[in-house]
Amino acid sequence: MIEIKNLSKRFGSFVAVDDVSFQVGRGEVLGFLGPNGAGKSTTMKMATGFLAPSSGEVRICGLDMLGDPMRAKEKIGYVPEGAPAYPDMTPQEFLEFVGSVRGLAGDAKRARVEEVMKLVHLESHRHRPIEKLSKGFKRRVGLAQAILHDPEVLIMDEPTDGLDPNQKHEVRKLIKSMAPNKAIVLSTHILEEVKAVCTRVIIVNRGKIVFDGTPADFEARAPRGTSEPAMDVVFRSLTTSDAAKA
Amino acid sequence: MRNVTAILRRELAGYFFTPVAYVFLVIFLWLAGWFTLFLGQLYERRQADLEPFFTFVPWLYLFLLPAIAMRLWSEERRNGTIELLMTLPVSIGQAVTGKFLAAWLFAGCALVLTLPLVITVNYLGDPDNGVILAGYLGAFLMAGGYLAIGACISSVTKNQVIAFVLAVVACLLLMLAGFKPVMDLVPERWAIVTEALAAIGLLTHFESISKGVVDLRDVLYFLTLIAFCLFANAVILEQKKAD
């Protein structure tokens, strides 16, 4: 449902994303990993139509993001990095605004906003301005906004960043419960998160894909007998420059 | 259309969520009243018209309207919500239009609230209400011009202060181009320069409308100005929405 073909992004002479291709199908949860500045966010920004690629192609449910952006964007729910939202609005107002833009109206909109607020446990804070909410609640607003139209494709940039362990657990549970009907991509720095929710892992380093496989494959690459968690070792060996060639 | 309305409503509500709207309205109405009644000597002139009001409105707008426009896009950039807005199924044209119309509508509300001045002159004498109506039309069109300039400039920076200052300067230049004392500085043999200045100057067009002569060319001038600025606004966003 997500097709990324030979995607590249150059900023001047700096190549942020270098010829990246992958596909994500229904039921897959893809964990997008890599060191800071590896091109994760840039790739996601291109996949969601925020950034125009320097070259390459993005297709969402068969729709070309460059040729038919409006219809392609309808298929996507997106949580940008930091889950930005209008600080002076309340979650209720904000979700109703997103609902109107997503083509919901009247009772259907109100019912859906209600439903989604329940799903992310936001009801108790529905009338507080978003700027006064804690980080955890802000993240939930961002998540609620992304799933409001029950999109087929869900793209999330570090959805659990800054959450406490309980909140992380909640978000992961929610992602897992939605997984069977959607194609999901999430970026993260937490390697356990990959084991907990993802069915597939892609590691990017310096704009290139250096690993693409299941979490089990990923873990199996670790040499035996290390005291550190296996995933950490593999991650490091893939993303530090000498080993990346091997 | 649905998207334009949704954005317009959000933006308009945004003015009232924050103190911006109330501060603006109070200051605008107070200054408008003070300028008209005291500086403009509405009573002493013993003439039932609103000329003093329409003489001061361009100057009042010069400082107040950029304050309304500066947040339109700068705020989106600062909050990072521009990424959200641009990944919703909304075209840049719809977003630009919705935001501009919200600001323009708000400026229109402020203008409507000066109605007591109209009532006052009608109570005191027998003014030509057609001229007054034309004046209001001119003021509304001029507000649109200022706001479109301000919106366009606010799309360049995430710093609202910079957006404000640049917009005031841009509006001032456009205004001064048609300001009589400035036009008088041009030597007489360069009449073509004077004419050109008068053609692009905001004040020339506003003054001819507010005198009661609603010439299609003057109306077109403002509409062209608005369209051009909004187009530039959209192009700027398209080019550097992620910066």
CSV table of C-alpha atoms in Angstrom, one decimal:
chain,number,residue,atom,x,y,z
A,1,MET,CA,0.0,0.0,0.0
A,2,ILE,CA,3.0,2.2,0.4
A,3,GLU,CA,5.4,2.1,-2.5
A,4,ILE,CA,8.6,4.0,-2.4
A,5,LYS,CA,10.8,3.8,-5.5
A,6,ASN,CA,14.3,5.1,-5.8
A,7,LEU,CA,13.6,8.1,-3.6
A,8,SER,CA,16.3,10.6,-3.1
A,9,LYS,CA,16.5,14.0,-1.5
A,10,ARG,CA,19.4,16.4,-1.9
A,11,PHE,CA,19.8,19.7,0.0
A,12,GLY,CA,22.5,21.4,-2.0
A,13,SER,CA,25.4,19.0,-2.1
A,14,PHE,CA,24.2,17.1,0.9
A,15,VAL,CA,22.4,13.9,0.1
A,16,ALA,CA,19.8,13.3,2.9
A,17,VAL,CA,18.1,10.3,1.3
A,18,ASP,CA,19.9,8.3,-1.3
A,19,ASP,CA,18.0,6.0,-3.6
A,20,VAL,CA,15.7,4.4,-1.1
A,21,SER,CA,13.1,1.9,-2.2
A,22,PHE,CA,10.7,-0.2,-0.2
A,23,GLN,CA,7.1,-1.3,0.0
A,24,VAL,CA,4.8,-1.8,2.9
A,25,GLY,CA,1.6,-3.9,2.6
A,26,ARG,CA,-1.5,-4.2,4.7
A,27,GLY,CA,-0.9,-5.8,8.1
A,28,GLU,CA,2.7,-4.8,8.1
A,29,VAL,CA,4.2,-2.6,10.9
A,30,LEU,CA,7.5,-1.3,9.6
A,31,GLY,CA,10.0,0.0,12.1
A,32,PHE,CA,12.1,2.7,10.6
A,33,LEU,CA,15.4,2.9,12.4
A,34,GLY,CA,18.7,4.8,12.1
A,35,PRO,CA,20.9,7.3,13.9
A,36,ASN,CA,19.9,10.9,14.1
A,37,GLY,CA,20.3,12.6,10.7
A,38,ALA,CA,20.2,9.3,8.8
A,39,GLY,CA,17.2,10.5,6.7
A,40,LYS,CA,14.3,8.9,8.6
A,41,SER,CA,12.3,12.0,9.0
A,42,THR,CA,13.1,13.3,5.5
A,43,THR,CA,11.9,10.0,4.0
A,44,MET,CA,8.7,10.2,6.0
A,45,LYS,CA,8.2,13.8,5.0
A,46,MET,CA,8.5,12.8,1.3
A,47,ALA,CA,6.2,9.8,1.8
A,48,THR,CA,3.5,12.1,3.2
A,49,GLY,CA,3.9,14.7,0.6
A,50,PHE,CA,5.3,17.5,2.8
A,51,LEU,CA,8.7,17.5,1.0
A,52,ALA,CA,9.1,17.1,-2.7
A,53,PRO,CA,11.7,14.5,-3.5
A,54,SER,CA,14.7,15.4,-5.7
A,55,SER,CA,14.0,12.2,-7.6
A,56,GLY,CA,12.0,9.0,-7.2
A,57,GLU,CA,8.4,8.1,-6.7
A,58,VAL,CA,5.9,7.7,-3.9
A,59,ARG,CA,2.7,5.8,-4.3
A,60,ILE,CA,0.0,5.5,-1.6
A,61,CYS,CA,-2.6,2.8,-2.3
A,62,GLY,CA,-1.6,3.1,-6.0
A,63,LEU,CA,-2.0,6.9,-6.0
A,64,ASP,CA,1.0,9.0,-7.1
A,65,MET,CA,1.9,11.5,-4.4
A,66,LEU,CA,3.4,13.9,-6.9
A,67,GLY,CA,0.7,13.6,-9.5
A,68,ASP,CA,-2.4,13.4,-7.3
A,69,PRO,CA,-1.4,14.7,-3.9
A,70,MET,CA,-4.9,15.5,-2.6
A,71,ARG,CA,-6.2,12.0,-3.1
A,72,ALA,CA,-3.0,10.3,-1.9
A,73,LYS,CA,-3.1,12.5,1.2
A,74,GLU,CA,-6.6,11.4,2.0
A,75,LYS,CA,-5.3,7.8,2.4
A,76,ILE,CA,-2.7,8.8,5.0
A,77,GLY,CA,-2.7,9.5,8.7
A,78,TYR,CA,0.5,11.2,9.7
A,79,VAL,CA,2.0,12.1,13.1
A,80,PRO,CA,4.9,14.5,12.3
A,81,GLU,CA,7.9,14.6,14.7
A,82,GLY,CA,6.8,16.1,18.0
A,83,ALA,CA,3.1,15.7,17.1
A,84,PRO,CA,2.5,19.4,16.4
A,85,ALA,CA,-1.0,20.8,17.0
A,86,TYR,CA,-2.5,24.3,17.3
A,87,PRO,CA,-1.7,25.3,20.9
A,88,ASP,CA,-4.6,27.7,21.4
A,89,MET,CA,-7.2,25.1,20.5
A,90,THR,CA,-8.6,22.4,22.7
A,91,PRO,CA,-8.4,18.7,21.6
A,92,GLN,CA,-12.1,18.7,20.8
A,93,GLU,CA,-11.9,21.8,18.6
A,94,PHE,CA,-8.7,20.6,17.0
A,95,LEU,CA,-10.1,17.1,16.1
A,96,GLU,CA,-13.3,18.7,14.8
A,97,PHE,CA,-11.2,20.9,12.6
A,98,VAL,CA,-9.2,18.0,11.2
A,99,GLY,CA,-12.5,16.1,10.8
A,100,SER,CA,-13.9,18.9,8.6
A,101,VAL,CA,-10.9,18.9,6.4
A,102,ARG,CA,-11.0,15.2,6.2
A,103,GLY,CA,-14.6,15.5,4.9
A,104,LEU,CA,-16.5,14.6,8.0
A,105,ALA,CA,-19.5,16.7,9.0
A,106,GLY,CA,-22.3,17.0,11.5
A,107,ASP,CA,-23.2,14.0,13.7
A,108,ALA,CA,-20.8,11.6,11.9
A,109,LYS,CA,-18.0,14.0,12.7
A,110,ARG,CA,-19.0,14.4,16.3
A,111,ALA,CA,-19.4,10.7,16.8
A,112,ARG,CA,-16.0,9.9,15.2
A,113,VAL,CA,-14.2,12.5,17.3
A,114,GLU,CA,-15.8,11.0,20.4
A,115,GLU,CA,-14.8,7.5,19.4
A,116,VAL,CA,-11.2,8.4,18.7
A,117,MET,CA,-10.9,10.4,21.9
A,118,LYS,CA,-12.0,7.3,23.8
A,119,LEU,CA,-9.5,5.2,21.8
A,120,VAL,CA,-6.6,7.3,22.9
A,121,HIS,CA,-8.0,8.2,26.4
A,122,LEU,CA,-8.3,11.9,25.8
A,123,GLU,CA,-11.9,12.5,27.0
A,124,SER,CA,-10.8,13.9,30.4
A,125,HIS,CA,-8.8,16.7,28.8
A,126,ARG,CA,-11.0,17.5,25.8
A,127,HIS,CA,-11.6,21.1,26.9
A,128,ARG,CA,-8.1,22.1,27.9
A,129,PRO,CA,-6.1,24.2,25.5
A,130,ILE,CA,-3.5,21.9,23.9
A,131,GLU,CA,-0.6,24.2,25.0
A,132,LYS,CA,-1.5,23.4,28.6
A,133,LEU,CA,-1.5,19.6,28.1
A,134,SER,CA,1.4,17.4,29.2
A,135,LYS,CA,3.7,15.8,26.6
A,136,GLY,CA,1.8,12.5,26.9
A,137,PHE,CA,-1.6,14.1,26.2
A,138,LYS,CA,-0.2,16.2,23.3
A,139,ARG,CA,1.1,13.0,21.8
A,140,ARG,CA,-2.3,11.5,22.1
A,141,VAL,CA,-3.8,14.5,20.3
A,142,GLY,CA,-1.4,13.9,17.5
A,143,LEU,CA,-2.2,10.3,17.3
A,144,ALA,CA,-6.0,10.9,17.5
A,145,GLN,CA,-5.7,13.4,14.6
A,146,ALA,CA,-3.9,10.8,12.5
A,147,ILE,CA,-6.4,8.0,12.9
A,148,LEU,CA,-9.5,10.2,12.8
A,149,HIS,CA,-10.4,9.2,9.3
A,150,ASP,CA,-9.4,5.5,9.8
A,151,PRO,CA,-6.7,5.8,7.2
A,152,GLU,CA,-5.3,2.8,5.3
A,153,VAL,CA,-1.8,4.1,5.7
A,154,LEU,CA,-0.4,5.3,9.0
A,155,ILE,CA,2.9,7.1,9.2
A,156,MET,CA,4.3,8.1,12.6
A,157,ASP,CA,7.6,9.9,13.3
A,158,GLU,CA,8.7,8.8,16.8
A,159,PRO,CA,5.2,8.4,18.2
A,160,THR,CA,6.4,7.3,21.7
A,161,ASP,CA,9.2,9.8,22.1
A,162,GLY,CA,9.0,11.5,25.5
A,163,LEU,CA,6.3,9.3,26.9
A,164,ASP,CA,6.6,7.4,30.2
A,165,PRO,CA,6.7,3.6,30.1
A,166,ASN,CA,2.9,3.3,30.8
A,167,GLN,CA,2.1,5.7,28.0
A,168,LYS,CA,4.5,3.9,25.7
A,169,HIS,CA,2.7,0.6,26.4
A,170,GLU,CA,-0.6,2.2,25.7
A,171,VAL,CA,0.5,3.6,22.3
A,172,ARG,CA,2.1,0.3,21.3
A,173,LYS,CA,-1.1,-1.5,22.2
A,174,LEU,CA,-3.1,0.8,20.1
A,175,ILE,CA,-0.7,0.4,17.2
A,176,LYS,CA,-0.9,-3.4,17.4
A,177,SER,CA,-4.7,-3.3,17.6
A,178,MET,CA,-4.8,-1.3,14.3
A,179,ALA,CA,-2.1,-3.2,12.5
A,180,PRO,CA,-4.2,-5.9,10.8
A,181,ASN,CA,-6.1,-3.4,8.6
A,182,LYS,CA,-3.4,-0.9,7.8
A,183,ALA,CA,0.0,-0.4,6.5
A,184,ILE,CA,2.0,1.3,9.3
A,185,VAL,CA,5.4,2.9,9.3
A,186,LEU,CA,6.9,4.3,12.5
A,187,SER,CA,10.3,5.6,13.3
A,188,THR,CA,11.9,5.1,16.6
A,189,HIS,CA,15.1,5.1,18.6
A,190,ILE,CA,14.0,2.4,20.9
A,191,LEU,CA,15.1,-1.0,19.8
A,192,GLU,CA,12.8,-2.9,22.2
A,193,GLU,CA,9.9,-1.1,20.5
A,194,VAL,CA,10.8,-2.8,17.3
A,195,LYS,CA,10.5,-6.2,19.0
A,196,ALA,CA,7.3,-5.2,20.7
A,197,VAL,CA,5.3,-3.9,17.7
A,198,CYS,CA,7.0,-4.3,14.4
A,199,THR,CA,6.8,-7.1,11.9
A,200,ARG,CA,9.6,-5.7,9.8
A,201,VAL,CA,12.7,-3.5,10.3
A,202,ILE,CA,14.5,-1.1,8.0
A,203,ILE,CA,17.7,0.5,9.1
A,204,VAL,CA,18.9,3.6,7.3
A,205,ASN,CA,22.3,5.1,7.6
A,206,ARG,CA,23.5,8.2,5.7
A,207,GLY,CA,20.4,8.1,3.6
A,208,LYS,CA,20.8,4.5,2.5
A,209,ILE,CA,19.0,1.3,3.6
A,210,VAL,CA,21.5,-1.0,5.3
A,211,PHE,CA,19.1,-3.6,6.6
A,212,ASP,CA,15.6,-4.8,5.7
A,213,GLY,CA,14.2,-7.8,7.4
A,214,THR,CA,12.2,-9.2,10.3
A,215,PRO,CA,13.1,-8.3,13.9
A,216,ALA,CA,14.2,-11.9,14.5
A,217,ASP,CA,16.6,-11.7,11.5
A,218,PHE,CA,17.9,-8.5,12.9
A,219,GLU,CA,18.5,-9.9,16.3
A,220,ALA,CA,20.1,-13.0,14.9
A,221,ARG,CA,22.9,-11.0,13.3
A,222,ALA,CA,24.4,-10.4,16.7
A,223,PRO,CA,27.6,-12.3,17.6
A,224,ARG,CA,27.1,-14.8,20.4
A,225,GLY,CA,28.2,-14.2,23.9
A,226,THR,CA,27.9,-10.4,24.1
A,227,SER,CA,26.6,-9.0,27.4
A,228,GLU,CA,24.8,-6.2,25.7
A,229,PRO,CA,21.3,-6.6,24.2
A,230,ALA,CA,21.7,-8.2,20.8
A,231,MET,CA,19.8,-5.5,18.9
A,232,ASP,CA,22.0,-2.7,20.2
A,233,VAL,CA,25.1,-4.5,18.9
A,234,VAL,CA,23.7,-5.1,15.5
A,235,PHE,CA,22.4,-1.6,15.2
A,236,ARG,CA,25.8,-0.2,16.1
A,237,SER,CA,27.6,-2.5,13.7
A,238,LEU,CA,25.3,-1.5,10.9
A,239,THR,CA,25.4,2.2,11.4
A,240,THR,CA,29.0,3.0,12.3
A,241,SER,CA,30.9,3.6,9.1
A,242,ASP,CA,33.5,0.8,8.9
A,243,ALA,CA,31.0,-2.0,9.4
A,244,ALA,CA,28.4,-0.5,7.0
A,245,LYS,CA,30.5,-1.7,4.1
A,246,ALA,CA,30.6,-5.3,5.2
B,1,MET,CA,-14.6,25.1,-0.8
B,2,ARG,CA,-15.2,22.8,2.2
B,3,ASN,CA,-11.5,23.1,3.0
B,4,VAL,CA,-11.4,26.8,2.6
B,5,THR,CA,-14.4,27.2,5.0
B,6,ALA,CA,-12.8,24.8,7.6
B,7,ILE,CA,-9.5,26.8,7.5
B,8,LEU,CA,-11.3,30.1,7.6
B,9,ARG,CA,-13.4,29.1,10.6
B,10,ARG,CA,-10.3,27.8,12.5
B,11,GLU,CA,-8.3,30.9,11.7
B,12,LEU,CA,-11.1,33.2,12.7
B,13,ALA,CA,-11.7,31.3,15.9
B,14,GLY,CA,-8.0,31.5,16.5
B,15,TYR,CA,-8.2,35.3,16.8
B,16,PHE,CA,-10.8,35.0,19.5
B,17,PHE,CA,-9.0,32.1,21.4
B,18,THR,CA,-6.2,34.5,22.1
B,19,PRO,CA,-6.4,38.1,23.3
B,20,VAL,CA,-5.4,39.3,19.8
B,21,ALA,CA,-8.9,40.0,18.7
B,22,TYR,CA,-10.0,41.9,21.8
B,23,VAL,CA,-6.8,44.0,21.9
B,24,PHE,CA,-7.1,44.8,18.2
B,25,LEU,CA,-10.8,45.7,18.3
B,26,VAL,CA,-10.4,47.9,21.4
B,27,ILE,CA,-7.4,49.8,20.1
B,28,PHE,CA,-8.8,50.1,16.6
B,29,LEU,CA,-12.2,51.5,17.8
B,30,TRP,CA,-10.7,53.8,20.3
B,31,LEU,CA,-8.1,55.2,17.9
B,32,ALA,CA,-10.7,55.5,15.1
B,33,GLY,CA,-13.0,57.4,17.4
B,34,TRP,CA,-10.3,59.6,18.8
B,35,PHE,CA,-8.8,60.4,15.4
B,36,THR,CA,-12.2,61.2,13.9
B,37,LEU,CA,-13.7,63.2,16.7
B,38,PHE,CA,-10.7,65.1,18.1
B,39,LEU,CA,-7.8,65.1,15.6
B,40,GLY,CA,-10.2,65.2,12.7
B,41,GLN,CA,-12.4,67.7,14.6
B,42,LEU,CA,-15.7,66.1,13.4
B,43,TYR,CA,-17.8,68.5,15.5
B,44,GLU,CA,-15.9,71.7,14.9
B,45,ARG,CA,-16.0,71.2,11.2
B,46,ARG,CA,-19.8,71.4,11.3
B,47,GLN,CA,-20.1,69.1,8.3
B,48,ALA,CA,-22.1,66.0,8.3
B,49,ASP,CA,-19.6,63.5,6.7
B,50,LEU,CA,-17.0,61.0,7.7
B,51,GLU,CA,-14.1,62.5,5.8
B,52,PRO,CA,-11.9,62.8,9.0
B,53,PHE,CA,-12.5,59.1,9.6
B,54,PHE,CA,-11.5,58.1,6.1
B,55,THR,CA,-8.4,60.3,6.2
B,56,PHE,CA,-7.1,58.5,9.2
B,57,VAL,CA,-8.1,55.0,8.4
B,58,PRO,CA,-5.2,54.3,6.0
B,59,TRP,CA,-2.7,55.3,8.8
B,60,LEU,CA,-4.5,53.3,11.4
B,61,TYR,CA,-4.5,50.2,9.1
B,62,LEU,CA,-0.8,50.7,8.4
B,63,PHE,CA,0.1,49.7,12.0
B,64,LEU,CA,-2.8,47.5,13.0
B,65,LEU,CA,-3.4,45.3,10.1
B,66,PRO,CA,0.1,43.9,9.8
B,67,ALA,CA,-0.4,42.8,13.4
B,68,ILE,CA,-3.4,40.8,12.3
B,69,ALA,CA,-1.5,39.3,9.3
B,70,MET,CA,1.8,38.5,10.9
B,71,ARG,CA,0.6,35.4,12.7
B,72,LEU,CA,-1.1,33.8,9.7
B,73,TRP,CA,1.9,31.8,8.5
B,74,SER,CA,4.7,32.6,10.9
B,75,GLU,CA,2.8,31.0,13.7
B,76,GLU,CA,2.3,27.8,11.6
B,77,ARG,CA,6.0,27.6,11.0
B,78,ARG,CA,6.9,28.2,14.6
B,79,ASN,CA,4.5,25.6,15.9
B,80,GLY,CA,5.4,23.1,13.3
B,81,THR,CA,1.7,22.8,12.4
B,82,ILE,CA,2.6,23.8,8.8
B,83,GLU,CA,3.7,20.1,8.4
B,84,LEU,CA,0.4,19.0,9.6
B,85,LEU,CA,-1.6,21.4,7.5
B,86,MET,CA,0.4,20.6,4.3
B,87,THR,CA,0.0,16.8,4.7
B,88,LEU,CA,-3.8,17.1,5.2
B,89,PRO,CA,-5.7,16.8,1.9
B,90,VAL,CA,-5.7,20.6,1.5
B,91,SER,CA,-4.2,22.4,-1.4
B,92,ILE,CA,-1.9,25.3,-0.8
B,93,GLY,CA,-4.3,27.6,-2.7
B,94,GLN,CA,-7.1,26.6,-0.3
B,95,ALA,CA,-5.0,27.2,2.8
B,96,VAL,CA,-3.8,30.6,1.5
B,97,THR,CA,-7.3,31.6,0.6
B,98,GLY,CA,-8.9,30.4,3.8
B,99,LYS,CA,-6.4,32.2,6.0
B,100,PHE,CA,-6.6,35.4,4.1
B,101,LEU,CA,-10.4,35.5,4.1
B,102,ALA,CA,-10.4,34.9,7.9
B,103,ALA,CA,-8.1,37.9,8.4
B,104,TRP,CA,-10.1,40.0,5.9
B,105,LEU,CA,-13.4,39.1,7.5
B,106,PHE,CA,-12.0,40.0,10.9
B,107,ALA,CA,-10.9,43.4,9.6
B,108,GLY,CA,-14.4,43.8,8.2
B,109,CYS,CA,-15.9,43.1,11.6
B,110,ALA,CA,-13.8,45.8,13.1
B,111,LEU,CA,-15.0,48.2,10.3
B,112,VAL,CA,-18.6,47.3,11.0
B,113,LEU,CA,-18.1,48.2,14.7
B,114,THR,CA,-17.3,51.8,13.7
B,115,LEU,CA,-21.0,52.1,12.7
B,116,PRO,CA,-21.7,54.4,15.7
B,117,LEU,CA,-19.8,57.1,13.8
B,118,VAL,CA,-22.2,56.8,10.9
B,119,ILE,CA,-25.1,57.0,13.3
B,120,THR,CA,-23.5,60.1,14.9
B,121,VAL,CA,-23.2,62.1,11.7
B,122,ASN,CA,-26.7,61.0,10.7
B,123,TYR,CA,-28.0,62.2,14.0
B,124,LEU,CA,-26.2,65.5,13.8
B,125,GLY,CA,-26.9,66.3,10.2
B,126,ASP,CA,-27.9,65.0,6.8
B,127,PRO,CA,-24.8,63.3,5.3
B,128,ASP,CA,-24.5,61.7,1.9
B,129,ASN,CA,-24.8,58.1,3.0
B,130,GLY,CA,-23.8,57.0,-0.5
B,131,VAL,CA,-20.4,58.6,-0.1
B,132,ILE,CA,-20.0,57.1,3.4
B,133,LEU,CA,-20.8,53.6,2.0
B,134,ALA,CA,-18.3,54.1,-0.8
B,135,GLY,CA,-15.8,55.1,1.9
B,136,TYR,CA,-16.4,51.9,3.8
B,137,LEU,CA,-16.1,49.9,0.6
B,138,GLY,CA,-12.7,51.6,-0.1
B,139,ALA,CA,-11.6,51.0,3.5
B,140,PHE,CA,-12.5,47.3,3.3
B,141,LEU,CA,-10.7,46.8,-0.1
B,142,MET,CA,-7.7,48.6,1.3
B,143,ALA,CA,-7.7,46.3,4.4
B,144,GLY,CA,-7.7,43.4,2.0
B,145,GLY,CA,-4.6,44.8,0.2
B,146,TYR,CA,-2.7,45.4,3.4
B,147,LEU,CA,-3.6,41.9,4.8
B,148,ALA,CA,-2.6,40.2,1.6
B,149,ILE,CA,0.8,41.9,1.7
B,150,GLY,CA,1.1,40.9,5.4
B,151,ALA,CA,0.1,37.3,4.8
B,152,CYS,CA,2.6,37.0,1.9
B,153,ILE,CA,5.4,38.4,4.1
B,154,SER,CA,4.5,36.2,7.1
B,155,SER,CA,5.0,33.1,4.9
B,156,VAL,CA,8.7,34.0,4.6
B,157,THR,CA,9.6,33.9,8.3
B,158,LYS,CA,8.7,32.1,11.5
B,159,ASN,CA,9.5,35.3,13.4
B,160,GLN,CA,6.3,37.3,13.9
B,161,VAL,CA,8.2,40.5,14.8
B,162,ILE,CA,10.1,40.4,11.5
B,163,ALA,CA,6.9,39.6,9.7
B,164,PHE,CA,5.3,42.6,11.3
B,165,VAL,CA,8.1,45.1,10.6
B,166,LEU,CA,8.6,44.0,7.0
B,167,ALA,CA,4.8,44.2,6.4
B,168,VAL,CA,4.6,47.7,7.8
B,169,VAL,CA,7.5,48.9,5.7
B,170,ALA,CA,6.0,47.3,2.5
B,171,CYS,CA,2.6,48.8,3.2
B,172,LEU,CA,4.2,52.2,4.0
B,173,LEU,CA,6.1,52.2,0.7
B,174,LEU,CA,3.0,51.4,-1.3
B,175,MET,CA,1.1,54.0,0.6
B,176,LEU,CA,3.7,56.7,0.3
B,177,ALA,CA,3.8,56.2,-3.5
B,178,GLY,CA,0.4,57.7,-3.7
B,179,PHE,CA,0.8,60.3,-0.9
B,180,LYS,CA,0.6,63.8,-2.1
B,181,PRO,CA,3.6,65.3,-0.3
B,182,VAL,CA,5.7,62.5,-1.7
B,183,MET,CA,4.4,63.0,-5.2
B,184,ASP,CA,5.1,66.7,-4.9
B,185,LEU,CA,8.8,66.0,-4.4
B,186,VAL,CA,9.1,64.7,-7.9
B,187,PRO,CA,10.1,67.5,-10.3
B,188,GLU,CA,7.3,68.7,-12.6
B,189,ARG,CA,9.0,67.7,-15.8
B,190,TRP,CA,8.9,64.0,-14.6
B,191,ALA,CA,5.2,63.9,-14.8
B,192,ILE,CA,5.4,60.3,-15.9
B,193,VAL,CA,7.0,59.3,-12.6
B,194,THR,CA,4.2,61.1,-10.7
B,195,GLU,CA,1.6,59.3,-12.8
B,196,ALA,CA,3.3,56.0,-12.2
B,197,LEU,CA,3.5,56.6,-8.5
B,198,ALA,CA,-0.2,57.5,-8.4
B,199,ALA,CA,-1.0,54.4,-10.4
B,200,ILE,CA,0.6,52.0,-7.9
B,201,GLY,CA,0.0,54.1,-4.8
B,202,LEU,CA,-2.6,52.8,-2.4
B,203,LEU,CA,-3.8,56.2,-1.3
B,204,THR,CA,-4.7,57.5,-4.7
B,205,HIS,CA,-7.1,54.6,-5.3
B,206,PHE,CA,-8.5,54.7,-1.8
B,207,GLU,CA,-9.1,58.4,-1.9
B,208,SER,CA,-11.0,58.3,-5.2
B,209,ILE,CA,-13.3,55.6,-3.9
B,210,SER,CA,-13.8,57.3,-0.5
B,211,LYS,CA,-14.8,60.5,-2.3
B,212,GLY,CA,-17.8,58.6,-3.5
B,213,VAL,CA,-16.6,57.7,-7.0
B,214,VAL,CA,-16.5,54.0,-7.2
B,215,ASP,CA,-14.5,53.5,-10.3
B,216,LEU,CA,-14.1,50.0,-11.5
B,217,ARG,CA,-10.4,50.6,-12.1
B,218,ASP,CA,-9.8,51.5,-8.4
B,219,VAL,CA,-11.7,48.4,-7.3
B,220,LEU,CA,-9.7,46.3,-9.8
B,221,TYR,CA,-6.5,47.8,-8.4
B,222,PHE,CA,-7.1,46.4,-4.9
B,223,LEU,CA,-8.4,43.1,-6.2
B,224,THR,CA,-5.3,42.7,-8.4
B,225,LEU,CA,-3.1,43.6,-5.5
B,226,ILE,CA,-4.8,41.0,-3.3
B,227,ALA,CA,-4.6,38.3,-6.0
B,228,PHE,CA,-1.0,39.0,-6.7
B,229,CYS,CA,0.1,38.9,-3.1
B,230,LEU,CA,-1.9,35.7,-2.4
B,231,PHE,CA,-0.4,34.1,-5.5
B,232,ALA,CA,3.1,35.1,-4.3
B,233,ASN,CA,2.2,33.7,-0.9
B,234,ALA,CA,1.3,30.3,-2.4
B,235,VAL,CA,4.4,30.2,-4.5
B,236,ILE,CA,6.6,31.0,-1.5
B,237,LEU,CA,4.9,28.3,0.6
B,238,GLU,CA,5.3,25.7,-2.2
B,239,GLN,CA,9.0,26.5,-2.6
B,240,LYS,CA,10.0,26.7,1.1
B,241,LYS,CA,7.3,25.1,3.2
B,242,ALA,CA,9.7,22.9,5.0
B,243,ASP,CA,12.5,25.4,5.8
